[in-house]
Amino acid sequence: MRGHYLSIYVLLMVLSGAPATMAFTEGKAILSVSDATITSTATLVDGQDAFRVALSCTNHSASVNVRWGDSTVTATKGQKVPFGSTIEIRNSAPVYMISEGASVTVSCTKETK
């Protein structure tokens, strides 16, 4: 995804004639987060963390999607994480997840500054 944004940025800078400068914030540490069982109730997966650069989470279900968002996430509201897939969340706010069906195990890794 970063390559896509970089390509757009460079194209815009070339077209505008402005000098192209860009900085990326990269993590300096990787932390494993305990697996979480996601149910039909919004579950806190990782709390507020000003040092978090990214949270990568994998939905281990073979058939049930989960959704992520703030504490108001529901089975029909929030970003969908399809079964068997991984999502990278780049935010320092608390991250909640909820299952669209049966209980699901989600594993996460946190990248910090």
PDB file of C-alpha atoms in Angstrom:
ATOM      1  CA  MET A   1       0.000   0.000   0.000  1.00  0.00           C
ATOM      2  CA  ARG A   2       2.848   2.394   0.843  1.00  0.00           C
ATOM      3  CA  GLY A   3       4.276   1.970  -2.676  1.00  0.00           C
ATOM      4  CA  HIS A   4       0.918   3.017  -4.139  1.00  0.00           C
ATOM      5  CA  TYR A   5       0.838   6.228  -2.080  1.00  0.00           C
ATOM      6  CA  LEU A   6       4.485   6.938  -2.882  1.00  0.00           C
ATOM      7  CA  SER A   7       3.798   6.591  -6.623  1.00  0.00           C
ATOM      8  CA  ILE A   8       0.863   9.011  -6.418  1.00  0.00           C
ATOM      9  CA  TYR A   9       2.903  11.463  -4.337  1.00  0.00           C
ATOM     10  CA  VAL A  10       5.851  11.431  -6.744  1.00  0.00           C
ATOM     11  CA  LEU A  11       3.526  11.846  -9.735  1.00  0.00           C
ATOM     12  CA  LEU A  12       1.846  14.855  -8.119  1.00  0.00           C
ATOM     13  CA  MET A  13       5.200  16.422  -7.275  1.00  0.00           C
ATOM     14  CA  VAL A  14       6.489  15.930 -10.826  1.00  0.00           C
ATOM     15  CA  LEU A  15       3.337  17.418 -12.329  1.00  0.00           C
ATOM     16  CA  SER A  16       3.359  20.402  -9.965  1.00  0.00           C
ATOM     17  CA  GLY A  17       7.089  21.090 -10.310  1.00  0.00           C
ATOM     18  CA  ALA A  18       7.507  21.049  -6.519  1.00  0.00           C
ATOM     19  CA  PRO A  19      10.466  19.262  -4.927  1.00  0.00           C
ATOM     20  CA  ALA A  20       9.561  15.737  -3.802  1.00  0.00           C
ATOM     21  CA  THR A  21      10.337  15.131  -0.124  1.00  0.00           C
ATOM     22  CA  MET A  22       8.704  12.470   1.986  1.00  0.00           C
ATOM     23  CA  ALA A  23       9.402  10.811   5.335  1.00  0.00           C
ATOM     24  CA  PHE A  24       8.017   7.545   6.648  1.00  0.00           C
ATOM     25  CA  THR A  25       7.754   6.647  10.305  1.00  0.00           C
ATOM     26  CA  GLU A  26       9.084   3.139  10.781  1.00  0.00           C
ATOM     27  CA  GLY A  27       8.866   1.026  13.872  1.00  0.00           C
ATOM     28  CA  LYS A  28      11.867   0.200  15.986  1.00  0.00           C
ATOM     29  CA  ALA A  29      10.447  -2.781  17.886  1.00  0.00           C
ATOM     30  CA  ILE A  30       8.059  -5.646  17.275  1.00  0.00           C
ATOM     31  CA  LEU A  31       5.884  -6.937  20.104  1.00  0.00           C
ATOM     32  CA  SER A  32       3.698 -10.032  20.064  1.00  0.00           C
ATOM     33  CA  VAL A  33       0.209  -9.467  21.393  1.00  0.00           C
ATOM     34  CA  SER A  34      -1.669 -12.332  23.080  1.00  0.00           C
ATOM     35  CA  ASP A  35      -4.186 -14.115  20.853  1.00  0.00           C
ATOM     36  CA  ALA A  36      -7.692 -12.793  21.360  1.00  0.00           C
ATOM     37  CA  THR A  37     -10.960 -14.689  21.203  1.00  0.00           C
ATOM     38  CA  ILE A  38     -13.358 -12.441  19.327  1.00  0.00           C
ATOM     39  CA  THR A  39     -17.057 -12.965  20.099  1.00  0.00           C
ATOM     40  CA  SER A  40     -20.315 -11.153  19.391  1.00  0.00           C
ATOM     41  CA  THR A  41     -19.291  -8.472  21.924  1.00  0.00           C
ATOM     42  CA  ALA A  42     -16.763  -5.764  21.044  1.00  0.00           C
ATOM     43  CA  THR A  43     -13.402  -7.008  22.358  1.00  0.00           C
ATOM     44  CA  LEU A  44     -10.403  -4.774  23.077  1.00  0.00           C
ATOM     45  CA  VAL A  45      -7.498  -6.238  21.075  1.00  0.00           C
ATOM     46  CA  ASP A  46      -4.933  -3.515  21.860  1.00  0.00           C
ATOM     47  CA  GLY A  47      -5.358  -0.397  23.959  1.00  0.00           C
ATOM     48  CA  GLN A  48      -4.340   3.190  23.208  1.00  0.00           C
ATOM     49  CA  ASP A  49      -0.601   3.272  22.490  1.00  0.00           C
ATOM     50  CA  ALA A  50       1.114   6.498  21.421  1.00  0.00           C
ATOM     51  CA  PHE A  51       4.191   4.454  20.486  1.00  0.00           C
ATOM     52  CA  ARG A  52       2.338   2.027  18.194  1.00  0.00           C
ATOM     53  CA  VAL A  53       3.105   2.471  14.493  1.00  0.00           C
ATOM     54  CA  ALA A  54       1.089  -0.510  13.245  1.00  0.00           C
ATOM     55  CA  LEU A  55      -0.954  -3.443  14.498  1.00  0.00           C
ATOM     56  CA  SER A  56      -1.078  -6.450  12.149  1.00  0.00           C
ATOM     57  CA  CYS A  57      -3.867  -8.917  12.953  1.00  0.00           C
ATOM     58  CA  THR A  58      -4.799 -12.253  11.355  1.00  0.00           C
ATOM     59  CA  ASN A  59      -8.309 -13.710  11.453  1.00  0.00           C
ATOM     60  CA  HIS A  60      -7.720 -17.480  11.876  1.00  0.00           C
ATOM     61  CA  SER A  61     -11.291 -18.545  11.143  1.00  0.00           C
ATOM     62  CA  ALA A  62     -11.977 -20.627   8.043  1.00  0.00           C
ATOM     63  CA  SER A  63     -15.482 -19.192   7.616  1.00  0.00           C
ATOM     64  CA  VAL A  64     -16.284 -16.232   9.921  1.00  0.00           C
ATOM     65  CA  ASN A  65     -15.399 -12.579   9.296  1.00  0.00           C
ATOM     66  CA  VAL A  66     -14.543 -10.120  12.046  1.00  0.00           C
ATOM     67  CA  ARG A  67     -14.754  -6.328  12.041  1.00  0.00           C
ATOM     68  CA  TRP A  68     -12.495  -3.790  13.703  1.00  0.00           C
ATOM     69  CA  GLY A  69     -13.003  -0.226  14.850  1.00  0.00           C
ATOM     70  CA  ASP A  70     -13.546   1.755  18.034  1.00  0.00           C
ATOM     71  CA  SER A  71     -15.576   0.552  21.023  1.00  0.00           C
ATOM     72  CA  THR A  72     -18.828   1.007  19.065  1.00  0.00           C
ATOM     73  CA  VAL A  73     -17.887  -1.573  16.395  1.00  0.00           C
ATOM     74  CA  THR A  74     -20.700  -4.049  15.618  1.00  0.00           C
ATOM     75  CA  ALA A  75     -21.173  -7.116  13.436  1.00  0.00           C
ATOM     76  CA  THR A  76     -22.453  -4.765  10.711  1.00  0.00           C
ATOM     77  CA  LYS A  77     -20.365  -1.621  11.393  1.00  0.00           C
ATOM     78  CA  GLY A  78     -16.587  -1.329  11.172  1.00  0.00           C
ATOM     79  CA  GLN A  79     -13.857  -2.457   8.792  1.00  0.00           C
ATOM     80  CA  LYS A  80     -14.279  -6.099   7.767  1.00  0.00           C
ATOM     81  CA  VAL A  81     -11.387  -8.567   8.179  1.00  0.00           C
ATOM     82  CA  PRO A  82     -12.382 -11.538   6.007  1.00  0.00           C
ATOM     83  CA  PHE A  83     -11.779 -15.030   7.372  1.00  0.00           C
ATOM     84  CA  GLY A  84      -8.234 -16.240   6.811  1.00  0.00           C
ATOM     85  CA  SER A  85      -6.860 -12.762   6.086  1.00  0.00           C
ATOM     86  CA  THR A  86      -4.554 -10.240   7.751  1.00  0.00           C
ATOM     87  CA  ILE A  87      -5.034  -6.494   8.162  1.00  0.00           C
ATOM     88  CA  GLU A  88      -2.536  -3.806   9.119  1.00  0.00           C
ATOM     89  CA  ILE A  89      -3.938  -1.019  11.285  1.00  0.00           C
ATOM     90  CA  ARG A  90      -1.828   2.156  11.392  1.00  0.00           C
ATOM     91  CA  ASN A  91      -3.249   4.082  14.319  1.00  0.00           C
ATOM     92  CA  SER A  92      -2.474   4.607  17.997  1.00  0.00           C
ATOM     93  CA  ALA A  93      -6.112   4.541  19.206  1.00  0.00           C
ATOM     94  CA  PRO A  94      -7.639   1.537  21.033  1.00  0.00           C
ATOM     95  CA  VAL A  95      -8.549  -1.254  18.587  1.00  0.00           C
ATOM     96  CA  TYR A  96     -11.701  -3.312  19.138  1.00  0.00           C
ATOM     97  CA  MET A  97     -12.908  -6.318  17.154  1.00  0.00           C
ATOM     98  CA  ILE A  98     -16.202  -8.187  16.941  1.00  0.00           C
ATOM     99  CA  SER A  99     -17.211 -11.416  15.215  1.00  0.00           C
ATOM    100  CA  GLU A 100     -19.907 -11.552  12.533  1.00  0.00           C
ATOM    101  CA  GLY A 101     -20.837 -15.030  13.776  1.00  0.00           C
ATOM    102  CA  ALA A 102     -19.179 -17.693  15.943  1.00  0.00           C
ATOM    103  CA  SER A 103     -16.156 -17.022  18.158  1.00  0.00           C
ATOM    104  CA  VAL A 104     -12.925 -16.442  16.239  1.00  0.00           C
ATOM    105  CA  THR A 105      -9.250 -16.424  17.237  1.00  0.00           C
ATOM    106  CA  VAL A 106      -7.236 -13.422  16.112  1.00  0.00           C
ATOM    107  CA  SER A 107      -3.468 -13.093  16.516  1.00  0.00           C
ATOM    108  CA  CYS A 108      -1.687  -9.737  16.349  1.00  0.00           C
ATOM    109  CA  THR A 109       1.798  -8.267  16.240  1.00  0.00           C
ATOM    110  CA  LYS A 110       2.470  -4.676  17.219  1.00  0.00           C
ATOM    111  CA  GLU A 111       5.168  -2.473  15.676  1.00  0.00           C
ATOM    112  CA  THR A 112       6.266   0.413  17.922  1.00  0.00           C
ATOM    113  CA  LYS A 113       8.433   3.525  17.578  1.00  0.00           C
TER     114      LYS A 113
END
